[in-house]
mmCIF file of N, CA, C and O and ligand atoms in Angstrom:
data_model
loop_
_atom_site.group_PDB
_atom_site.id
_atom_site.type_symbol
_atom_site.label_atom_id
_atom_site.label_comp_id
_atom_site.label_asym_id
_atom_site.label_seq_id
_atom_site.Cartn_x
_atom_site.Cartn_y
_atom_site.Cartn_z
ATOM 1 N N MET A 1 56.729 13.862 -41.041
ATOM 2 C CA MET A 1 54.888 15.439 -40.875
ATOM 3 C C MET A 1 54.738 15.177 -39.718
ATOM 4 O O MET A 1 54.779 14.300 -38.883
ATOM 5 N N SER A 2 53.825 16.093 -39.977
ATOM 6 C CA SER A 2 54.201 16.662 -38.449
ATOM 7 C C SER A 2 52.130 16.838 -38.100
ATOM 8 O O SER A 2 52.276 17.640 -38.667
ATOM 9 N N ILE A 3 51.356 16.538 -37.038
ATOM 10 C CA ILE A 3 49.491 17.288 -37.344
ATOM 11 C C ILE A 3 49.784 17.700 -36.513
ATOM 12 O O ILE A 3 50.233 17.716 -35.048
ATOM 13 N N GLN A 4 50.156 19.400 -36.382
ATOM 14 C CA GLN A 4 49.687 19.682 -35.374
ATOM 15 C C GLN A 4 47.660 20.425 -35.047
ATOM 16 O O GLN A 4 46.306 20.498 -36.111
ATOM 17 N N TYR A 5 46.646 20.308 -34.207
ATOM 18 C CA TYR A 5 46.341 20.376 -33.889
ATOM 19 C C TYR A 5 46.074 21.495 -33.102
ATOM 20 O O TYR A 5 46.021 22.112 -32.043
ATOM 21 N N GLU A 6 44.695 22.026 -33.279
ATOM 22 C CA GLU A 6 44.804 24.272 -32.901
ATOM 23 C C GLU A 6 43.440 23.747 -31.638
ATOM 24 O O GLU A 6 42.663 23.199 -31.214
ATOM 25 N N VAL A 7 44.517 23.639 -30.234
ATOM 26 C CA VAL A 7 43.023 23.167 -29.436
ATOM 27 C C VAL A 7 43.327 24.743 -27.659
ATOM 28 O O VAL A 7 43.985 25.289 -27.998
ATOM 29 N N GLU A 8 41.828 24.286 -28.395
ATOM 30 C CA GLU A 8 41.500 25.932 -27.597
ATOM 31 C C GLU A 8 41.387 25.704 -26.283
ATOM 32 O O GLU A 8 41.119 24.831 -26.148
ATOM 33 N N PRO A 9 41.760 27.291 -25.941
ATOM 34 C CA PRO A 9 41.055 26.627 -24.346
ATOM 35 C C PRO A 9 40.185 26.197 -23.938
ATOM 36 O O PRO A 9 39.197 26.889 -24.771
ATOM 37 N N LEU A 10 40.259 25.196 -22.230
ATOM 38 C CA LEU A 10 38.785 24.720 -22.426
ATOM 39 C C LEU A 10 37.997 26.045 -21.854
ATOM 40 O O LEU A 10 36.957 26.356 -21.749
ATOM 41 N N ALA A 11 38.272 27.431 -21.190
ATOM 42 C CA ALA A 11 36.976 28.842 -20.815
ATOM 43 C C ALA A 11 36.567 29.175 -21.767
ATOM 44 O O ALA A 11 35.601 28.956 -22.031
ATOM 45 N N ASP A 12 37.074 28.704 -23.747
ATOM 46 C CA ASP A 12 36.298 29.827 -24.474
ATOM 47 C C ASP A 12 34.938 28.829 -25.106
ATOM 48 O O ASP A 12 34.285 29.990 -25.403
ATOM 49 N N SER A 13 34.934 27.422 -24.344
ATOM 50 C CA SER A 13 33.638 27.301 -24.490
ATOM 51 C C SER A 13 32.654 27.108 -23.750
ATOM 52 O O SER A 13 32.368 26.272 -24.290
ATOM 53 N N TYR A 14 32.624 27.782 -23.020
ATOM 54 C CA TYR A 14 31.549 28.187 -22.456
ATOM 55 C C TYR A 14 31.478 29.160 -22.506
ATOM 56 O O TYR A 14 31.003 30.696 -22.085
ATOM 57 N N GLY A 15 31.574 30.168 -23.284
ATOM 58 C CA GLY A 15 31.545 31.093 -23.965
ATOM 59 C C GLY A 15 29.759 31.385 -23.647
ATOM 60 O O GLY A 15 29.338 32.818 -23.575
ATOM 61 N N VAL A 16 29.205 30.329 -23.676
ATOM 62 C CA VAL A 16 27.880 31.052 -23.871
ATOM 63 C C VAL A 16 27.291 30.694 -22.587
ATOM 64 O O VAL A 16 26.178 32.276 -21.955
ATOM 65 N N ALA A 17 28.253 30.501 -21.487
ATOM 66 C CA ALA A 17 27.793 30.769 -21.192
ATOM 67 C C ALA A 17 28.122 32.053 -19.444
ATOM 68 O O ALA A 17 27.645 32.868 -19.194
ATOM 69 N N ASP A 18 29.042 32.070 -20.701
ATOM 70 C CA ASP A 18 29.381 33.894 -20.100
ATOM 71 C C ASP A 18 28.908 34.986 -20.484
ATOM 72 O O ASP A 18 28.772 36.265 -20.378
ATOM 73 N N SER A 19 27.254 34.787 -21.754
ATOM 74 C CA SER A 19 26.897 35.637 -21.839
ATOM 75 C C SER A 19 25.821 36.167 -20.874
ATOM 76 O O SER A 19 24.837 36.489 -21.469
ATOM 77 N N PHE A 20 25.804 34.935 -20.523
ATOM 78 C CA PHE A 20 24.467 35.177 -19.651
ATOM 79 C C PHE A 20 25.031 36.179 -18.654
ATOM 80 O O PHE A 20 25.478 36.380 -18.692
ATOM 81 N N PRO A 21 23.585 36.922 -18.296
ATOM 82 C CA PRO A 21 23.624 37.980 -17.587
ATOM 83 C C PRO A 21 24.049 37.615 -16.041
ATOM 84 O O PRO A 21 23.071 37.266 -15.585
ATOM 85 N N LYS A 22 24.681 38.124 -16.066
ATOM 86 C CA LYS A 22 25.449 38.440 -13.915
ATOM 87 C C LYS A 22 24.233 38.437 -12.915
ATOM 88 O O LYS A 22 23.897 38.791 -12.433
ATOM 89 N N ASP A 23 23.693 40.027 -13.750
ATOM 90 C CA ASP A 23 22.215 40.449 -12.664
ATOM 91 C C ASP A 23 21.326 39.710 -12.770
ATOM 92 O O ASP A 23 19.806 39.896 -12.322
ATOM 93 N N PHE A 24 20.766 38.285 -13.301
ATOM 94 C CA PHE A 24 19.649 37.545 -13.178
ATOM 95 C C PHE A 24 19.459 37.612 -11.933
ATOM 96 O O PHE A 24 20.610 36.732 -11.109
ATOM 97 N N GLY A 25 18.450 37.564 -11.553
ATOM 98 C CA GLY A 25 17.491 37.361 -10.423
ATOM 99 C C GLY A 25 16.268 36.424 -9.678
ATOM 100 O O GLY A 25 16.118 37.181 -10.891
ATOM 101 N N TYR A 26 16.009 36.718 -8.763
ATOM 102 C CA TYR A 26 14.382 36.445 -8.365
ATOM 103 C C TYR A 26 14.058 37.812 -8.118
ATOM 104 O O TYR A 26 12.609 38.786 -7.944
ATOM 105 N N GLY A 27 14.781 39.437 -8.631
ATOM 106 C CA GLY A 27 13.621 40.391 -8.204
ATOM 107 C C GLY A 27 13.908 41.138 -7.039
ATOM 108 O O GLY A 27 14.352 40.744 -5.874
ATOM 109 N N GLU A 28 13.080 42.384 -6.703
ATOM 110 C CA GLU A 28 12.428 43.224 -5.881
ATOM 111 C C GLU A 28 11.653 42.111 -4.723
ATOM 112 O O GLU A 28 10.748 40.933 -5.966
ATOM 113 N N GLU A 29 11.971 42.078 -3.626
ATOM 114 C CA GLU A 29 11.090 41.142 -2.981
ATOM 115 C C GLU A 29 10.186 41.746 -2.937
ATOM 116 O O GLU A 29 10.123 43.034 -2.282
ATOM 117 N N GLU A 30 9.087 41.187 -2.869
ATOM 118 C CA GLU A 30 7.772 41.594 -2.797
ATOM 119 C C GLU A 30 7.093 40.787 -1.504
ATOM 120 O O GLU A 30 7.387 40.439 -1.007
ATOM 121 N N ALA A 31 5.915 42.084 -1.111
ATOM 122 C CA ALA A 31 5.693 42.193 0.191
ATOM 123 C C ALA A 31 4.221 40.930 0.117
ATOM 124 O O ALA A 31 3.760 40.745 -1.224
ATOM 125 N N ASP A 32 3.988 40.004 0.798
ATOM 126 C CA ASP A 32 3.140 39.200 0.491
ATOM 127 C C ASP A 32 1.793 39.907 0.125
ATOM 128 O O ASP A 32 1.194 40.577 1.410
ATOM 129 N N ILE A 33 0.787 39.508 -0.645
ATOM 130 C CA ILE A 33 -0.754 40.226 -1.060
ATOM 131 C C ILE A 33 -1.531 38.688 -0.349
ATOM 132 O O ILE A 33 -2.874 39.782 -0.685
ATOM 133 N N GLU A 34 -1.351 38.122 0.281
ATOM 134 C CA GLU A 34 -2.377 37.254 1.363
ATOM 135 C C GLU A 34 -3.043 37.743 1.779
ATOM 136 O O GLU A 34 -2.410 38.797 3.238
ATOM 137 N N ASP A 35 -4.583 38.074 2.505
ATOM 138 C CA ASP A 35 -5.192 39.003 3.285
ATOM 139 C C ASP A 35 -5.362 38.095 4.507
ATOM 140 O O ASP A 35 -6.798 37.651 4.687
ATOM 141 N N SER A 36 -3.975 38.072 4.908
ATOM 142 C CA SER A 36 -4.847 37.336 6.665
ATOM 143 C C SER A 36 -4.156 38.193 7.303
ATOM 144 O O SER A 36 -3.295 38.784 7.100
ATOM 145 N N PRO A 37 -4.937 38.853 8.189
ATOM 146 C CA PRO A 37 -5.243 39.709 8.675
ATOM 147 C C PRO A 37 -3.864 39.533 10.349
ATOM 148 O O PRO A 37 -4.023 38.142 11.022
ATOM 149 N N THR A 38 -3.055 40.442 10.029
ATOM 150 C CA THR A 38 -2.116 40.016 11.115
ATOM 151 C C THR A 38 -2.325 40.542 12.929
ATOM 152 O O THR A 38 -3.027 41.508 12.759
ATOM 153 N N PRO A 39 -2.059 39.724 13.771
ATOM 154 C CA PRO A 39 -2.900 40.287 14.652
ATOM 155 C C PRO A 39 -2.261 41.066 15.359
ATOM 156 O O PRO A 39 -0.691 40.788 15.392
ATOM 157 N N SER A 40 -3.305 42.370 15.544
ATOM 158 C CA SER A 40 -1.579 42.517 17.108
ATOM 159 C C SER A 40 -1.119 42.287 17.669
ATOM 160 O O SER A 40 0.389 43.008 17.905
ATOM 161 N N ASP A 41 -1.494 41.334 18.789
ATOM 162 C CA ASP A 41 -1.445 41.058 20.095
ATOM 163 C C ASP A 41 -0.239 39.912 19.444
ATOM 164 O O ASP A 41 0.126 39.189 20.564
ATOM 165 N N SER A 42 0.010 39.667 18.185
ATOM 166 C CA SER A 42 0.681 38.266 17.134
ATOM 167 C C SER A 42 1.049 36.981 18.474
ATOM 168 O O SER A 42 1.077 36.160 18.430
ATOM 169 N N LYS A 43 -0.984 36.250 18.824
ATOM 170 C CA LYS A 43 -1.435 35.279 19.607
ATOM 171 C C LYS A 43 -0.976 34.840 18.609
ATOM 172 O O LYS A 43 -1.422 33.943 17.253
ATOM 173 N N PRO A 44 -0.118 33.163 19.092
ATOM 174 C CA PRO A 44 -0.572 32.078 17.673
ATOM 175 C C PRO A 44 -2.285 32.056 17.696
ATOM 176 O O PRO A 44 -2.521 31.559 18.585
ATOM 177 N N ARG A 45 -2.610 31.292 16.239
ATOM 178 C CA ARG A 45 -3.972 30.776 15.680
ATOM 179 C C ARG A 45 -3.968 29.108 15.861
ATOM 180 O O ARG A 45 -2.930 29.101 14.550
ATOM 181 N N ILE A 46 -4.833 28.874 15.779
ATOM 182 C CA ILE A 46 -4.964 27.029 15.914
ATOM 183 C C ILE A 46 -6.495 26.846 14.431
ATOM 184 O O ILE A 46 -7.085 27.274 14.819
ATOM 185 N N LEU A 47 -6.582 26.184 13.600
ATOM 186 C CA LEU A 47 -6.953 26.222 12.883
ATOM 187 C C LEU A 47 -7.446 24.699 12.682
ATOM 188 O O LEU A 47 -6.375 23.502 13.102
ATOM 189 N N LEU A 48 -8.839 24.230 14.150
ATOM 190 C CA LEU A 48 -8.339 22.858 14.560
ATOM 191 C C LEU A 48 -10.278 22.618 12.739
ATOM 192 O O LEU A 48 -10.950 22.930 12.627
ATOM 193 N N MET A 49 -9.967 21.398 12.328
ATOM 194 C CA MET A 49 -10.171 21.078 11.088
ATOM 195 C C MET A 49 -10.623 19.671 11.874
ATOM 196 O O MET A 49 -10.535 18.759 12.018
ATOM 197 N N GLY A 50 -12.331 19.685 11.114
ATOM 198 C CA GLY A 50 -12.475 17.912 11.372
ATOM 199 C C GLY A 50 -14.559 17.504 10.686
ATOM 200 O O GLY A 50 -14.648 19.059 10.121
ATOM 201 N N LEU A 51 -14.682 16.974 10.474
ATOM 202 C CA LEU A 51 -16.275 16.311 9.974
ATOM 203 C C LEU A 51 -16.869 17.103 10.772
ATOM 204 O O LEU A 51 -16.959 17.234 12.452
ATOM 205 N N ARG A 52 -18.261 16.962 10.240
ATOM 206 C CA ARG A 52 -19.378 17.840 10.727
ATOM 207 C C ARG A 52 -19.455 16.958 12.798
ATOM 208 O O ARG A 52 -19.352 15.463 12.184
ATOM 209 N N ARG A 53 -19.807 17.636 13.255
ATOM 210 C CA ARG A 53 -20.555 16.544 14.470
ATOM 211 C C ARG A 53 -19.002 15.388 15.109
ATOM 212 O O ARG A 53 -19.481 14.275 15.728
ATOM 213 N N SER A 54 -17.465 16.046 14.839
ATOM 214 C CA SER A 54 -16.798 15.554 15.076
ATOM 215 C C SER A 54 -15.829 15.350 16.376
ATOM 216 O O SER A 54 -15.474 14.487 16.735
ATOM 217 N N GLY A 55 -16.274 16.043 17.428
ATOM 218 C CA GLY A 55 -16.316 16.776 18.628
ATOM 219 C C GLY A 55 -14.914 17.541 18.468
ATOM 220 O O GLY A 55 -14.462 18.188 19.698
ATOM 221 N N LYS A 56 -15.348 18.761 17.546
ATOM 222 C CA LYS A 56 -14.515 19.945 17.470
ATOM 223 C C LYS A 56 -14.183 21.189 19.091
ATOM 224 O O LYS A 56 -13.810 20.640 19.357
ATOM 225 N N SER A 57 -15.594 20.952 18.754
ATOM 226 C CA SER A 57 -15.429 22.161 20.325
ATOM 227 C C SER A 57 -15.679 21.247 21.172
ATOM 228 O O SER A 57 -15.292 21.627 22.377
ATOM 229 N N SER A 58 -15.637 19.842 21.444
ATOM 230 C CA SER A 58 -15.437 19.157 22.911
ATOM 231 C C SER A 58 -14.469 19.639 23.193
ATOM 232 O O SER A 58 -13.612 19.826 24.075
ATOM 233 N N ILE A 59 -12.965 19.164 21.511
ATOM 234 C CA ILE A 59 -11.381 19.251 21.562
ATOM 235 C C ILE A 59 -11.601 21.062 22.661
ATOM 236 O O ILE A 59 -10.690 20.735 23.361
ATOM 237 N N GLN A 60 -12.080 21.872 21.823
ATOM 238 C CA GLN A 60 -11.894 23.583 21.900
ATOM 239 C C GLN A 60 -11.943 23.609 23.726
ATOM 240 O O GLN A 60 -11.562 24.171 24.276
ATOM 241 N N LYS A 61 -12.529 23.116 24.081
ATOM 242 C CA LYS A 61 -13.654 23.083 25.176
ATOM 243 C C LYS A 61 -12.753 22.224 25.942
ATOM 244 O O LYS A 61 -11.883 23.319 27.235
ATOM 245 N N VAL A 62 -11.895 21.066 25.934
ATOM 246 C CA VAL A 62 -11.261 20.549 27.085
ATOM 247 C C VAL A 62 -10.137 20.982 26.939
ATOM 248 O O VAL A 62 -9.300 21.234 28.043
ATOM 249 N N VAL A 63 -9.297 21.464 25.629
ATOM 250 C CA VAL A 63 -7.956 22.022 25.997
ATOM 251 C C VAL A 63 -7.908 23.339 26.415
ATOM 252 O O VAL A 63 -7.432 23.391 26.802
ATOM 253 N N PHE A 64 -8.901 24.003 25.904
ATOM 254 C CA PHE A 64 -8.687 25.911 26.149
ATOM 255 C C PHE A 64 -9.635 25.853 27.426
ATOM 256 O O PHE A 64 -9.586 27.468 27.380
ATOM 257 N N SER A 65 -11.325 25.629 27.782
ATOM 258 C CA SER A 65 -11.592 25.884 28.963
ATOM 259 C C SER A 65 -10.547 26.418 29.674
ATOM 260 O O SER A 65 -10.188 25.249 30.603
ATOM 261 N N THR A 66 -10.217 27.237 30.541
ATOM 262 C CA THR A 66 -9.281 27.316 32.104
ATOM 263 C C THR A 66 -10.367 26.369 33.059
ATOM 264 O O THR A 66 -11.330 26.416 33.468
HETATM 265 N N1 LIG B 101 -18.773 9.893 22.715
HETATM 266 C C1 LIG B 101 -18.270 10.808 22.556
HETATM 267 N N2 LIG B 101 -19.102 12.135 21.924
HETATM 268 C C2 LIG B 101 -18.194 13.017 21.663
HETATM 269 C C3 LIG B 101 -16.893 13.306 22.272
HETATM 270 N N3 LIG B 101 -15.997 15.035 22.205
HETATM 271 C C4 LIG B 101 -18.018 14.761 21.188
HETATM 272 N N4 LIG B 101 -19.509 14.071 21.385
HETATM 273 C C5 LIG B 101 -20.348 14.239 21.052
HETATM 274 O O1 LIG B 101 -20.356 14.595 19.750
HETATM 275 C C6 LIG B 101 -21.366 15.528 19.399
HETATM 276 C C7 LIG B 101 -20.533 16.173 18.844
HETATM 277 O O2 LIG B 101 -19.727 17.807 19.134
HETATM 278 P P1 LIG B 101 -19.002 18.988 18.790
HETATM 279 O O3 LIG B 101 -18.033 18.930 19.405
HETATM 280 O O4 LIG B 101 -20.399 19.477 18.674
HETATM 281 O O5 LIG B 101 -18.989 18.261 17.313
HETATM 282 P P2 LIG B 101 -18.109 19.347 16.360
HETATM 283 O O6 LIG B 101 -16.776 18.723 15.479
HETATM 284 O O7 LIG B 101 -18.162 21.015 16.684
HETATM 285 O O8 LIG B 101 -20.008 20.014 15.017
HETATM 286 P P3 LIG B 101 -19.943 20.429 14.252
HETATM 287 O O9 LIG B 101 -19.619 21.887 14.863
HETATM 288 O O10 LIG B 101 -21.394 20.611 14.162
HETATM 289 O O11 LIG B 101 -19.032 20.743 13.009
HETATM 290 C C8 LIG B 101 -21.540 16.505 20.768
HETATM 291 O O12 LIG B 101 -22.806 15.150 20.477
HETATM 292 C C9 LIG B 101 -21.566 15.536 21.938
HETATM 293 O O13 LIG B 101 -20.933 15.007 23.105
HETATM 294 C C10 LIG B 101 -16.172 12.141 22.773
HETATM 295 O O14 LIG B 101 -14.466 12.338 22.767
HETATM 296 N N5 LIG B 101 -16.431 11.150 22.838
#
């Protein structure tokens, strides 16, 4: 007496994954819609943040005044 098993190929068990759309992606590249004006001379900009009267203007004078 012999018992026969039906062994399906392993690849068939992943049939669900095969049904996944192949062209799934992030779509077209979209331009940033942030309203950050791009300076034409492309100078780097520094945002100095701090509490009131904490010395921001003084730092600016010391660091950036020529
Ligand atoms: N002792 C001391 N006082 C400082 C220093 N830096 C700034 N001050 C004094 O702190 C006060 C405020 O300095 P500002 O540079 O005007 O500070 P700010 O952050 O620009 O102030 P806001 O524009 O009001 O936010 C001024 O009276 C400065 O003289 C420091 O390093 N040491």
